[in-house]
C-alpha positions as semicolon CSV with decimal commas, in nm:
position;residue;x (nm);y (nm);z (nm)
1;A;1,025;-4,373;17,529
2;P;1,193;-4,652;17,325
3;Q;1,015;-4,917;17,535
4;Q;0,671;-4,778;17,447
5;V;0,755;-4,760;17,075
6;W;0,906;-5,110;17,093
7;E;0,586;-5,250;17,242
8;G;0,379;-5,077;16,972
9;L;0,599;-5,219;16,695
10;L;0,544;-5,572;16,828
11;D;0,169;-5,544;16,896
12;P;-0,023;-5,683;16,596
13;G;-0,347;-5,521;16,715
14;V;-0,195;-5,173;16,724
15;L;-0,016;-5,220;16,392
16;A;-0,323;-5,362;16,214
17;A;-0,536;-5,073;16,337
18;T;-0,288;-4,811;16,217
19;M;-0,191;-4,961;15,878
20;P;-0,404;-4,854;15,581
21;G;-0,542;-5,155;15,397
22;C;-0,447;-5,403;15,668
23;E;-0,727;-5,656;15,695
24;K;-0,551;-5,892;15,932
25;L;-0,223;-5,913;16,123
26;E;-0,166;-6,174;16,389
27;L;0,110;-6,335;16,588
28;V;0,126;-6,701;16,480
29;G;0,442;-6,820;16,656
30;D;0,755;-6,703;16,831
31;N;0,836;-6,376;16,654
32;Q;0,629;-6,484;16,351
33;Y;0,339;-6,285;16,209
34;E;0,095;-6,342;15,924
35;G;-0,130;-6,087;15,765
36;T;-0,344;-5,973;15,476
37;L;-0,306;-5,634;15,314
38;N;-0,535;-5,487;15,048
39;I;-0,349;-5,214;14,860
40;K;-0,353;-5,015;14,539
41;V;-0,037;-4,887;14,373
42;G;-0,111;-4,697;14,054
43;P;-0,330;-4,917;13,835
44;V;-0,245;-5,235;14,029
45;Q;-0,473;-5,332;14,315
46;G;-0,507;-5,649;14,516
47;K;-0,452;-5,846;14,831
48;F;-0,121;-5,969;14,960
49;Q;-0,082;-6,255;15,206
50;G;0,237;-6,208;15,401
51;K;0,464;-6,372;15,654
52;I;0,703;-6,179;15,877
53;Q;0,984;-6,335;16,079
54;L;1,170;-6,127;16,339
55;E;1,532;-6,225;16,408
56;D;1,830;-6,086;16,598
57;I;1,590;-5,934;16,851
58;R;1,743;-5,684;17,096
59;P;1,462;-5,537;17,312
60;P;1,402;-5,239;17,305
61;E;1,685;-5,156;17,063
62;G;1,587;-5,330;16,741
63;Y;1,556;-5,640;16,526
64;T;1,595;-5,781;16,177
65;M;1,275;-5,849;15,985
66;K;1,234;-6,094;15,696
67;V;0,920;-6,054;15,488
68;D;0,761;-6,274;15,223
69;G;0,441;-6,139;15,066
70;R;0,245;-6,286;14,775
71;G;-0,078;-6,212;14,596
72;A;-0,240;-6,169;14,256
73;P;-0,051;-5,839;14,201
74;G;0,287;-6,008;14,247
75;F;0,535;-6,081;14,522
76;V;0,763;-5,901;14,763
77;K;1,062;-6,042;14,949
78;A;1,241;-5,812;15,188
79;T;1,491;-5,796;15,470
80;A;1,503;-5,495;15,697
81;T;1,678;-5,384;16,013
82;V;1,499;-5,167;16,265
83;G;1,668;-4,974;16,544
84;L;1,533;-4,756;16,823
85;S;1,719;-4,510;17,041
86;G;1,602;-4,265;17,303
87;E;1,661;-3,894;17,253
88;G;1,532;-3,715;17,558
89;D;1,162;-3,791;17,584
90;Q;1,144;-3,894;17,217
91;T;1,245;-4,204;17,024
92;R;1,441;-4,213;16,700
93;L;1,364;-4,502;16,469
94;R;1,629;-4,612;16,218
95;Y;1,537;-4,834;15,930
96;D;1,727;-4,993;15,645
97;G;1,595;-5,248;15,403
98;D;1,631;-5,427;15,076
99;A;1,337;-5,562;14,876
100;Q;1,269;-5,758;14,561
101;V;0,935;-5,697;14,389
102;G;0,795;-5,895;14,098
103;G;0,477;-5,948;13,901
104;R;0,225;-5,688;13,792
105;I;0,305;-5,459;14,083
106;A;0,661;-5,421;13,952
107;S;0,522;-5,301;13,618
108;V;0,401;-4,969;13,761
109;G;0,754;-4,836;13,764
110;Q;1,004;-4,782;14,040
111;R;0,924;-4,415;14,096
112;L;0,550;-4,471;14,144
113;L;0,617;-4,780;14,356
114;D;0,859;-4,585;14,580
115;S;0,619;-4,290;14,612
116;S;0,326;-4,515;14,696
117;A;0,533;-4,708;14,949
118;K;0,642;-4,385;15,118
119;A;0,281;-4,264;15,134
120;I;0,158;-4,588;15,289
121;I;0,444;-4,590;15,540
122;K;0,379;-4,226;15,630
123;Q;0,011;-4,294;15,696
124;S;0,095;-4,599;15,904
125;L;0,360;-4,424;16,111
126;D;0,140;-4,120;16,163
127;G;-0,130;-4,356;16,292
128;L;0,118;-4,539;16,515
129;N;0,253;-4,209;16,647
130;D;-0,100;-4,084;16,724
131;T;-0,187;-4,413;16,895
132;L;0,128;-4,413;17,109
133;K;0,075;-4,048;17,207
134;A;-0,285;-4,123;17,302
135;R;-0,176;-4,430;17,501
136;S;0,078;-4,219;17,688
137;S;-0,180;-3,950;17,765
138;A;-0,434;-4,207;17,881
139;A;-0,188;-4,391;18,107
140;G;-0,329;-4,209;18,408
141;G;-0,685;-4,210;18,276
142;N;-0,975;-4,443;18,329
143;E;-1,025;-4,787;18,173
144;A;-1,283;-4,674;17,913
145;V;-1,056;-4,404;17,773
146;E;-0,760;-4,641;17,756
147;T;-0,962;-4,906;17,569
148;A;-1,076;-4,652;17,312
149;V;-0,720;-4,534;17,262
150;L;-0,592;-4,886;17,202
151;T;-0,837;-4,956;16,919
152;P;-0,799;-4,676;16,662
153;Q;-0,989;-4,700;16,337
154;P;-0,786;-4,736;16,018
155;P;-0,881;-4,503;15,732
156;S;-1,144;-4,615;15,482
157;Q;-1,025;-4,730;15,138
158;T;-1,137;-4,392;14,997
159;E;-0,942;-4,196;15,261
160;F;-0,645;-4,426;15,212
161;A;-0,647;-4,381;14,832
162;A;-0,685;-4,003;14,863
163;R;-0,392;-3,979;15,105
164;V;-0,172;-4,200;14,887
165;A;-0,260;-3,994;14,578
166;K;-0,176;-3,673;14,764
167;E;0,158;-3,809;14,883
168;V;0,245;-3,952;14,539
169;A;0,166;-3,616;14,376
170;K;0,389;-3,438;14,628
171;D;0,667;-3,685;14,559
172;L;0,640;-3,673;14,180
173;I;0,627;-3,294;14,152
174;P;0,988;-3,173;14,186
175;K;1,040;-2,929;14,474
176;P;1,271;-2,906;14,773
177;V;1,162;-3,137;15,052
178;L;1,281;-3,152;15,408
179;I;1,283;-3,514;15,523
180;G;1,289;-3,571;15,896
181;G;1,288;-3,863;16,130
182;A;0,917;-3,917;16,060
183;I;0,999;-4,036;15,707
184;L;1,223;-4,307;15,850
185;L;0,938;-4,417;16,073
186;V;0,702;-4,416;15,775
187;L;0,936;-4,635;15,571
188;L;0,941;-4,893;15,846
189;L;0,565;-4,926;15,858
190;L;0,541;-4,947;15,482
191;Y;0,769;-5,247;15,490
192;L;0,553;-5,396;15,763
193;I;0,241;-5,330;15,558
194;L;0,356;-5,426;15,213
195;F;0,590;-5,702;15,300
């Protein structure tokens, strides 16, 4: 299971198709990616151009990711570590990161920024999870089914905004929340998307 998740986390086509607001993500060199992300966080909306460098790569166990994203809404610089481990027929993803955010996007406030980031990561990881499950199911299927599975459609901007708003509202309204391994997976994709 970790190998399949590992391959998905390195495939720019799969990631771009599952990340809300991702307009482009491509491999431009050895372990180097560039992309464009169109996002809205609170009242701040805009495009970010980003570069991602993967270092300390240990297939299929993990890597360190350095991100530099810039756009009219501001900038993001981040470093994150990603780890995968098999647990039976499932894969646990561990993620830890540190980011600096500046510009207009930083003006929305840390709580709204965190909530929006979690919502975007959740949507991305849910999409990645669905894609990987479909890939696994189609492994024995025919070529047409497999091709359709490999090219999922990202949500429209309206669907994306509605999902983010729903997740932000859940996060801002105090109530007990059970956070599972899926949240860790969501945080990873948010970093990939935003940074």
